[in-house]
Coordinates of N, CA and C in Angstrom, one line a residue:
X257 N 52.0 -20.6 -57.7 CA 52.5 -19.4 -58.2 C 52.1 -19.0 -59.5
X258 N 51.7 -20.1 -60.4 CA 51.3 -19.8 -61.8 C 49.8 -19.1 -61.7
X259 N 49.1 -19.7 -60.6 CA 47.6 -19.0 -60.4 C 47.8 -17.7 -60.1
X260 N 48.7 -17.3 -59.2 CA 48.9 -16.1 -58.7 C 49.2 -15.0 -59.8
X261 N 50.1 -15.4 -60.8 CA 50.4 -14.6 -61.9 C 49.3 -14.4 -62.8
X262 N 48.6 -15.5 -63.0 CA 47.6 -15.5 -64.1 C 46.4 -14.5 -63.4
X263 N 46.0 -14.6 -62.2 CA 45.2 -13.7 -61.4 C 45.5 -12.2 -61.5
X264 N 46.9 -11.8 -61.3 CA 47.2 -10.5 -61.3 C 47.3 -10.1 -62.8
X265 N 47.6 -10.8 -63.8 CA 47.5 -10.4 -65.2 C 46.0 -10.1 -65.6
X266 N 45.2 -11.0 -65.2 CA 43.7 -10.7 -65.4 C 43.2 -9.6 -65.0
X267 N 43.6 -9.3 -63.8 CA 43.2 -8.0 -63.0 C 43.6 -6.7 -63.6
X268 N 45.0 -6.7 -64.2 CA 45.6 -5.6 -64.9 C 44.9 -5.4 -66.2
X269 N 44.7 -6.6 -66.9 CA 43.9 -6.5 -68.2 C 42.5 -5.9 -68.1
X270 N 41.8 -6.2 -67.0 CA 40.4 -5.6 -66.8 C 40.6 -4.2 -66.4
X271 N 41.6 -3.8 -65.5 CA 41.7 -2.3 -65.2 C 42.0 -1.4 -66.2
X272 N 43.1 -1.9 -67.3 CA 43.3 -1.1 -68.3 C 42.3 -1.0 -69.5
X273 N 41.5 -1.8 -69.6 CA 40.5 -1.9 -70.7 C 39.2 -1.2 -70.2
X274 N 39.0 -1.2 -68.9 CA 37.7 -0.4 -68.4 C 37.9 1.1 -68.6
X275 N 39.0 1.6 -68.7 CA 39.2 3.0 -68.9 C 39.3 3.6 -70.4
X276 N 38.8 2.9 -71.2 CA 38.8 3.4 -72.6 C 38.0 4.7 -72.8
X277 N 37.2 5.1 -72.1 CA 36.5 6.5 -72.2 C 37.3 7.6 -72.0
X278 N 37.3 8.7 -72.9 CA 38.1 9.8 -72.7 C 37.6 10.6 -71.5
X279 N 38.4 10.8 -70.5 CA 38.0 11.4 -69.2 C 37.7 12.9 -69.6
X280 N 38.3 13.5 -70.3 CA 38.2 15.1 -70.8 C 36.8 15.2 -71.3
X281 N 36.3 14.3 -72.1 CA 34.9 14.6 -72.5 C 33.8 14.6 -71.6
X282 N 34.1 14.1 -70.3 CA 33.0 14.0 -69.2 C 33.0 15.3 -68.3
X283 N 33.9 16.2 -68.5 CA 34.1 17.4 -67.7 C 33.2 18.5 -68.2
X284 N 32.3 19.0 -67.3 CA 31.4 20.0 -67.7 C 32.0 21.4 -67.4
X285 N 32.0 22.3 -68.5 CA 32.8 23.6 -68.4 C 32.3 24.5 -67.5
X286 N 30.9 24.4 -67.2 CA 30.2 25.3 -66.2 C 30.8 24.9 -64.9
X287 N 30.8 23.5 -64.6 CA 31.4 23.2 -63.2 C 32.8 23.7 -63.0
X288 N 33.5 23.7 -64.1 CA 35.0 24.1 -64.0 C 35.1 25.7 -63.6
X289 N 34.2 26.4 -64.3 CA 34.2 27.8 -64.0 C 33.6 28.1 -62.6
X290 N 32.7 27.4 -62.2 CA 32.2 27.6 -60.7 C 33.3 27.1 -59.7
X291 N 33.9 26.0 -59.8 CA 35.1 25.6 -59.2 C 36.2 26.6 -59.0
X292 N 36.5 27.4 -60.2 CA 37.7 28.2 -60.2 C 37.1 29.4 -59.4
X293 N 36.0 29.9 -59.4 CA 35.6 31.0 -58.7 C 35.6 30.7 -57.3
X294 N 35.1 29.5 -56.8 CA 35.0 29.3 -55.6 C 36.6 29.1 -55.0
X295 N 37.4 28.5 -55.7 CA 38.8 28.3 -55.2 C 39.4 29.8 -55.1
X296 N 39.0 30.8 -55.9 CA 39.6 32.0 -56.1 C 39.2 32.7 -54.7
X297 N 38.0 32.6 -54.4 CA 37.4 33.1 -53.1 C 37.7 32.4 -51.8
X298 N 38.3 31.2 -51.9 CA 38.4 30.3 -50.7 C 39.1 31.0 -49.5
X299 N 40.2 31.8 -49.7 CA 40.9 32.6 -48.9 C 40.3 33.9 -48.4
X300 N 39.2 34.4 -48.9 CA 38.5 35.6 -48.7 C 37.4 35.5 -47.6
X301 N 37.8 35.2 -46.4 CA 36.9 35.1 -45.4 C 36.5 36.5 -44.9
X302 N 35.3 36.7 -44.4 CA 34.9 38.0 -43.8 C 35.8 38.1 -42.5
X303 N 36.1 39.3 -42.1 CA 36.7 39.6 -40.7 C 35.9 40.5 -39.9
X304 N 35.7 40.1 -38.7 CA 34.7 41.1 -37.9 C 35.7 41.7 -36.9
X305 N 35.4 43.1 -36.8 CA 36.2 44.0 -35.6 C 35.1 44.6 -34.8
X306 N 35.4 44.4 -33.5 CA 34.4 45.1 -32.5 C 35.1 46.4 -31.9
X307 N 34.1 47.4 -31.5 CA 34.5 48.6 -31.0 C 35.2 48.4 -29.7
X308 N 34.7 47.2 -28.9 CA 35.2 46.7 -27.8 C 34.9 45.3 -27.6
X309 N 35.9 44.6 -27.0 CA 35.6 43.1 -26.9 C 35.3 42.7 -25.5
X310 N 35.4 43.7 -24.5 CA 35.0 43.5 -23.1 C 34.5 44.7 -22.5
X311 N 33.3 44.6 -22.1 CA 32.5 45.9 -21.4 C 32.4 45.5 -20.0
X312 N 32.9 46.6 -19.2 CA 32.9 46.6 -17.7 C 31.7 47.4 -17.3
X313 N 30.7 46.8 -16.7 CA 29.8 47.8 -16.0 C 30.0 48.3 -14.7
X314 N 31.4 48.0 -14.2 CA 31.7 48.5 -12.8 C 31.0 47.9 -11.7
X315 N 30.6 48.6 -10.7 CA 30.0 48.3 -9.5 C 28.7 48.5 -9.6
X316 N 27.8 47.4 -9.5 CA 26.3 47.4 -9.5 C 25.8 46.8 -8.3
X317 N 24.5 47.2 -8.0 CA 23.9 46.6 -6.7 C 23.2 45.2 -7.5
X318 N 23.1 44.2 -6.5 CA 22.5 42.9 -6.8 C 21.1 43.2 -7.3
X319 N 20.7 42.4 -8.5 CA 19.5 42.6 -9.2 C 19.2 43.8 -9.9
X320 N 20.4 44.8 -10.2 CA 20.0 45.9 -11.0 C 20.3 45.5 -12.4
X321 N 19.4 45.5 -13.4 CA 19.6 45.1 -14.8 C 20.3 46.2 -15.4
X322 N 21.4 45.7 -16.5 CA 22.2 46.7 -17.0 C 22.2 46.2 -18.5
X323 N 22.6 47.1 -19.4 CA 22.8 46.7 -20.8 C 23.7 47.5 -21.5
X324 N 24.4 46.9 -22.6 CA 25.4 47.6 -23.4 C 25.0 47.2 -24.8
X325 N 25.7 48.0 -25.8 CA 25.6 47.9 -27.1 C 27.0 47.5 -27.7
X326 N 27.2 46.4 -28.3 CA 28.5 46.1 -29.0 C 28.3 46.3 -30.4
X327 N 29.4 47.2 -31.0 CA 29.2 47.4 -32.3 C 30.4 46.7 -33.1
X328 N 30.0 46.1 -34.2 CA 31.0 45.5 -35.0 C 30.9 45.9 -36.5
X329 N 32.2 45.6 -37.1 CA 32.4 46.1 -38.5 C 33.0 45.0 -39.3
X330 N 32.5 44.7 -40.6 CA 33.0 43.8 -41.3 C 34.3 44.3 -42.1
X331 N 35.6 44.1 -41.9 CA 36.6 44.5 -42.2 C 37.5 43.5 -43.3
X332 N 36.6 42.5 -43.5 CA 37.1 41.5 -44.7 C 36.7 41.9 -46.0
X333 N 36.9 41.1 -46.9 CA 36.6 41.3 -48.4 C 35.3 40.6 -48.8
X334 N 34.6 39.9 -48.1 CA 33.3 39.2 -48.4 C 32.4 39.4 -47.4
X335 N 31.1 39.1 -47.7 CA 30.0 39.6 -46.9 C 30.1 38.6 -45.4
X336 N 29.8 39.4 -44.5 CA 29.8 38.8 -43.0 C 28.3 38.3 -42.7
X337 N 28.2 37.3 -42.2 CA 26.8 36.8 -41.6 C 27.1 36.4 -40.3
X338 N 26.3 37.0 -39.3 CA 26.1 36.6 -37.9 C 24.8 35.8 -37.8
X339 N 24.9 34.5 -37.8 CA 23.8 33.7 -37.7 C 23.1 33.5 -36.5
X340 N 24.0 33.6 -35.3 CA 23.4 33.3 -34.0 C 24.3 34.0 -33.0
X341 N 23.7 34.4 -31.9 CA 24.3 35.0 -30.7 C 24.0 34.3 -29.5
X342 N 24.8 33.8 -28.7 CA 24.3 33.1 -27.5 C 25.3 33.4 -26.4
X343 N 24.7 33.5 -25.1 CA 25.6 33.8 -23.9 C 25.8 32.6 -23.1
X344 N 26.5 32.6 -22.0 CA 26.9 31.3 -21.3 C 25.7 30.9 -20.4
X345 N 24.9 31.9 -20.1 CA 23.8 31.5 -19.1 C 22.5 32.5 -19.4
X346 N 21.4 32.1 -18.8 CA 20.3 32.8 -19.1 C 20.1 34.3 -18.5
X347 N 21.2 34.7 -17.6 CA 21.0 35.9 -17.1 C 21.6 37.0 -18.0
X348 N 22.2 36.6 -19.0 CA 22.7 37.5 -20.3 C 22.0 37.2 -21.3
X349 N 21.2 38.3 -22.2 CA 20.5 38.0 -23.1 C 20.8 38.9 -24.4
X350 N 21.4 38.5 -25.4 CA 21.8 39.1 -26.6 C 20.7 39.4 -27.4
X351 N 20.5 40.4 -28.1 CA 19.2 40.7 -28.9 C 19.6 41.9 -30.0
X352 N 18.6 41.9 -30.9 CA 18.7 43.0 -31.9 C 19.8 43.0 -32.9
X353 N 20.2 41.9 -33.4 CA 21.2 41.8 -34.4 C 20.6 41.5 -35.7
X354 N 21.2 41.9 -36.9 CA 20.8 41.7 -38.2 C 21.4 40.3 -38.7
X355 N 20.5 39.6 -39.2 CA 21.0 38.3 -39.7 C 21.2 38.4 -41.3
X356 N 21.0 39.5 -41.8 CA 21.4 39.8 -43.1 C 22.9 39.9 -43.4
X357 N 23.3 39.6 -44.5 CA 24.7 39.7 -44.8 C 25.2 41.1 -44.7
X358 N 26.4 41.4 -44.1 CA 26.9 42.6 -43.7 C 28.2 42.8 -44.9
X359 N 28.2 43.7 -45.8 CA 29.0 43.9 -46.8 C 30.2 44.5 -46.2
X360 N 31.3 44.3 -46.9 CA 32.7 44.8 -46.3 C 32.6 46.4 -46.1
X361 N 32.9 46.8 -45.1 CA 33.0 48.0 -44.5 C 31.8 48.4 -43.7
X362 N 30.7 47.7 -43.8 CA 29.7 48.2 -43.1 C 29.7 47.7 -41.6
X363 N 28.8 48.3 -40.7 CA 28.8 48.3 -39.4 C 27.4 47.9 -39.0
X364 N 27.5 47.1 -37.9 CA 26.1 46.6 -37.3 C 26.2 46.6 -35.8
X365 N 25.3 46.2 -35.0 CA 25.3 46.2 -33.6 C 24.5 45.2 -32.9
X366 N 24.6 44.9 -31.8 CA 23.7 43.9 -31.0 C 23.6 44.5 -29.6
X367 N 22.5 44.3 -28.8 CA 22.3 44.7 -27.5 C 22.7 43.4 -26.5
X368 N 23.3 43.6 -25.4 CA 23.5 42.5 -24.4 C 22.9 43.0 -23.1
X369 N 21.9 42.3 -22.6 CA 21.2 42.7 -21.4 C 21.6 41.8 -20.3
X370 N 22.1 42.3 -19.2 CA 22.5 41.4 -18.0 C 21.5 41.8 -16.8
X371 N 21.0 40.7 -16.3 CA 20.0 40.8 -15.1 C 20.7 41.4 -13.7
X372 N 21.9 41.5 -13.7 CA 22.6 42.0 -12.5 C 22.6 41.2 -11.3
X373 N 22.3 39.8 -11.4 CA 22.2 39.1 -10.3 C 23.5 38.3 -10.1
X374 N 23.9 38.1 -8.8 CA 25.1 37.5 -8.5 C 25.9 38.1 -7.3
X375 N 27.0 37.7 -7.2 CA 27.7 38.1 -6.0 C 29.4 38.3 -6.3
X376 N 29.9 39.3 -6.1 CA 31.3 39.7 -6.5 C 31.5 39.9 -7.8
X377 N 32.8 39.6 -8.2 CA 33.1 39.8 -9.7 C 32.5 38.8 -10.5
X378 N 31.9 39.2 -11.6 CA 31.0 38.3 -12.5 C 31.4 38.7 -13.8
X379 N 31.6 37.7 -14.7 CA 32.1 37.7 -16.0 C 31.3 36.7 -16.9
X380 N 30.8 37.2 -18.0 CA 29.8 36.5 -19.0 C 30.4 36.5 -20.3
X381 N 30.3 35.6 -21.0 CA 30.8 35.6 -22.4 C 29.7 35.3 -23.3
X382 N 29.7 36.1 -24.4 CA 28.6 36.2 -25.5 C 29.4 35.7 -26.8
X383 N 28.9 34.7 -27.3 CA 29.5 34.0 -28.6 C 28.5 34.2 -29.7
X384 N 29.3 34.8 -30.7 CA 28.7 35.0 -32.1 C 29.0 33.9 -33.1
X385 N 28.0 33.2 -33.7 CA 28.2 32.3 -34.7 C 28.2 33.1 -36.0
X386 N 29.5 33.0 -36.8 CA 29.8 33.7 -38.0 C 30.2 33.0 -39.2
X387 N 30.4 33.5 -40.1 CA 31.0 32.9 -41.3 C 32.5 33.2 -41.4
X388 N 33.1 33.7 -40.4 CA 34.5 34.0 -40.3 C 35.3 32.8 -40.5
X389 N 36.8 33.0 -40.6 CA 37.5 31.7 -40.7 C 37.3 31.0 -39.3
X390 N 37.5 31.5 -38.3 CA 37.3 30.8 -36.9 C 35.9 30.2 -36.9
X391 N 34.9 30.7 -37.3 CA 33.5 30.3 -37.3 C 32.7 30.9 -36.1
X392 N 33.4 31.3 -35.0 CA 32.8 31.9 -33.7 C 33.7 33.0 -33.3
X393 N 32.9 34.1 -32.9 CA 33.7 35.1 -32.3 C 33.2 35.4 -30.7
X394 N 34.0 36.0 -29.9 CA 33.4 36.1 -28.6 C 33.7 37.5 -28.0
X395 N 32.7 38.1 -27.3 CA 32.9 39.4 -26.5 C 32.4 38.9 -25.0
X396 N 32.9 39.8 -24.2 CA 32.7 39.6 -22.7 C 32.2 40.7 -22.1
X397 N 31.2 40.6 -21.0 CA 30.7 41.5 -20.3 C 31.2 41.3 -18.6
X398 N 31.5 42.1 -17.9 CA 31.8 41.9 -16.5 C 31.3 43.0 -15.5
X399 N 31.1 42.8 -14.3 CA 30.6 43.7 -13.4 C 31.0 43.2 -11.9
X400 N 31.1 44.1 -11.0 CA 31.4 43.8 -9.6 C 29.9 44.1 -8.9
X401 N 29.4 43.0 -8.4 CA 28.1 43.0 -8.0 C 28.1 43.1 -6.4
X402 N 27.5 44.1 -5.7 CA 27.5 44.3 -4.4 C 26.1 43.9 -3.9
X403 N 26.1 43.2 -2.7 CA 24.9 42.9 -2.0 C 23.8 44.0 -1.8
X404 N 22.7 43.9 -2.1 CA 21.6 44.9 -1.9 C 21.5 45.1 -0.4
X405 N 21.8 46.4 0.0 CA 21.6 46.6 1.5 C 20.1 46.4 1.9
X406 N 19.2 46.6 1.2 CA 17.8 46.4 1.5 C 17.3 44.9 1.6
X407 N 18.0 44.0 1.0 CA 17.7 42.6 1.0 C 17.7 42.0 2.4
X408 N 17.0 41.0 2.7 CA 16.8 40.4 3.9 C 18.2 39.6 4.0
X409 N 18.7 39.6 5.4 CA 20.0 39.1 5.6 C 19.7 37.4 5.8
X410 N 20.7 36.7 5.2 CA 20.6 35.4 5.3 C 21.4 34.9 6.5
X411 N 20.7 34.2 7.5 CA 21.3 33.6 8.7 C 21.8 32.2 8.5
X412 N 23.0 32.2 8.9 CA 23.7 30.7 8.8 C 23.0 29.8 9.5
X413 N 23.0 28.6 8.9 CA 22.3 27.5 9.6 C 23.0 27.1 10.8
X414 N 22.3 26.7 11.9 CA 22.8 26.5 13.2 C 23.1 25.1 13.4
X415 N 22.9 24.3 12.3 CA 23.2 22.9 12.4 C 22.1 22.1 12.6
X416 N 22.1 20.8 12.3 CA 21.0 19.8 12.6 C 21.1 19.3 14.0
X417 N 19.9 19.0 14.7 CA 19.9 18.6 16.0 C 20.4 17.1 16.0
X418 N 21.1 16.8 17.0 CA 21.8 15.6 17.1 C 21.2 14.8 18.3
X419 N 21.1 13.4 18.0 CA 20.4 12.7 19.2 C 21.7 11.7 19.7
X420 N 21.7 11.8 20.9 CA 22.8 11.0 21.5 C 22.1 9.7 22.2
X421 N 22.5 8.7 21.9 CA 21.9 7.4 22.5 C 23.0 6.8 23.3
X422 N 22.4 6.3 24.6 CA 23.4 5.6 25.4 C 23.3 4.1 25.1
X423 N 24.8 3.6 24.9 CA 24.9 2.2 24.6 C 24.9 1.5 25.8
X424 N 24.2 0.3 25.8 CA 24.2 -0.6 27.1 C 25.8 -1.1 27.2
X425 N 26.2 -1.2 28.6 CA 27.5 -1.6 29.0 C 27.4 -3.1 28.9
X426 N 28.1 -3.7 28.2 CA 28.0 -5.2 28.2 C 29.0 -5.9 29.0
X427 N 30.1 -5.2 29.6 CA 30.9 -5.7 30.5 C 30.6 -5.8 31.9
X428 N 29.6 -4.9 32.2 CA 29.3 -5.0 33.6 C 27.9 -5.8 33.8
X429 N 27.8 -6.5 35.0 CA 26.6 -7.3 35.2 C 25.2 -6.5 35.7
X430 N 25.6 -5.3 36.3 CA 24.5 -4.5 36.5 C 23.9 -3.6 35.6
X431 N 22.6 -3.5 35.6 CA 22.0 -2.9 34.6 C 22.1 -1.4 34.7
X432 N 22.1 -0.8 33.6 CA 22.4 0.7 33.7 C 20.9 1.3 33.9
X433 N 20.8 2.3 34.8 CA 19.9 3.0 35.1 C 19.8 4.4 34.7
X434 N 18.6 4.8 34.2 CA 18.6 6.3 33.8 C 17.5 7.0 34.5
X435 N 17.6 8.2 34.7 CA 16.4 8.8 35.4 C 16.0 10.1 34.6
X436 N 14.7 10.4 34.7 CA 13.9 11.3 33.8 C 14.1 12.8 34.6
X437 N 14.5 12.8 35.8 CA 14.6 13.9 36.7 C 15.8 14.9 36.5

């Protein structure tokens, strides 16, 4: 018990004497100013608003390429940066967007091209990587794709040929005879 008390006392002595330096003298005033400005702007994320968040191409024929332009506006108080735009598959290609910061109140746009291949109701999501509070924003395109009447018809498979083998009868003593006639 005496050893434990002696150890704790020594540890406290070391801890209190190691902090002799004045902590206030180590603070750089430039860093304080930068931190204050950063903290003041911490809640000022840019906000993106779209003219439409979902575009419907309506009914199109299979294989008919279509495209649309999505327009967006920075409705926040700090510059908006769209660093990347990706779609859910290779059939939809976003292009022509600016990677430069968009000042508050400014508008920009990007093009979404869809190759029009598929069957029935099709929906694709296009995701923008931004510096907004969420970090990503999404828009959608959709279309009802009709089969091309000029396309060759697909015939359903008739099935695989089956082979029937006769099993020998092990209960009878007479051999099984087969004829090729």
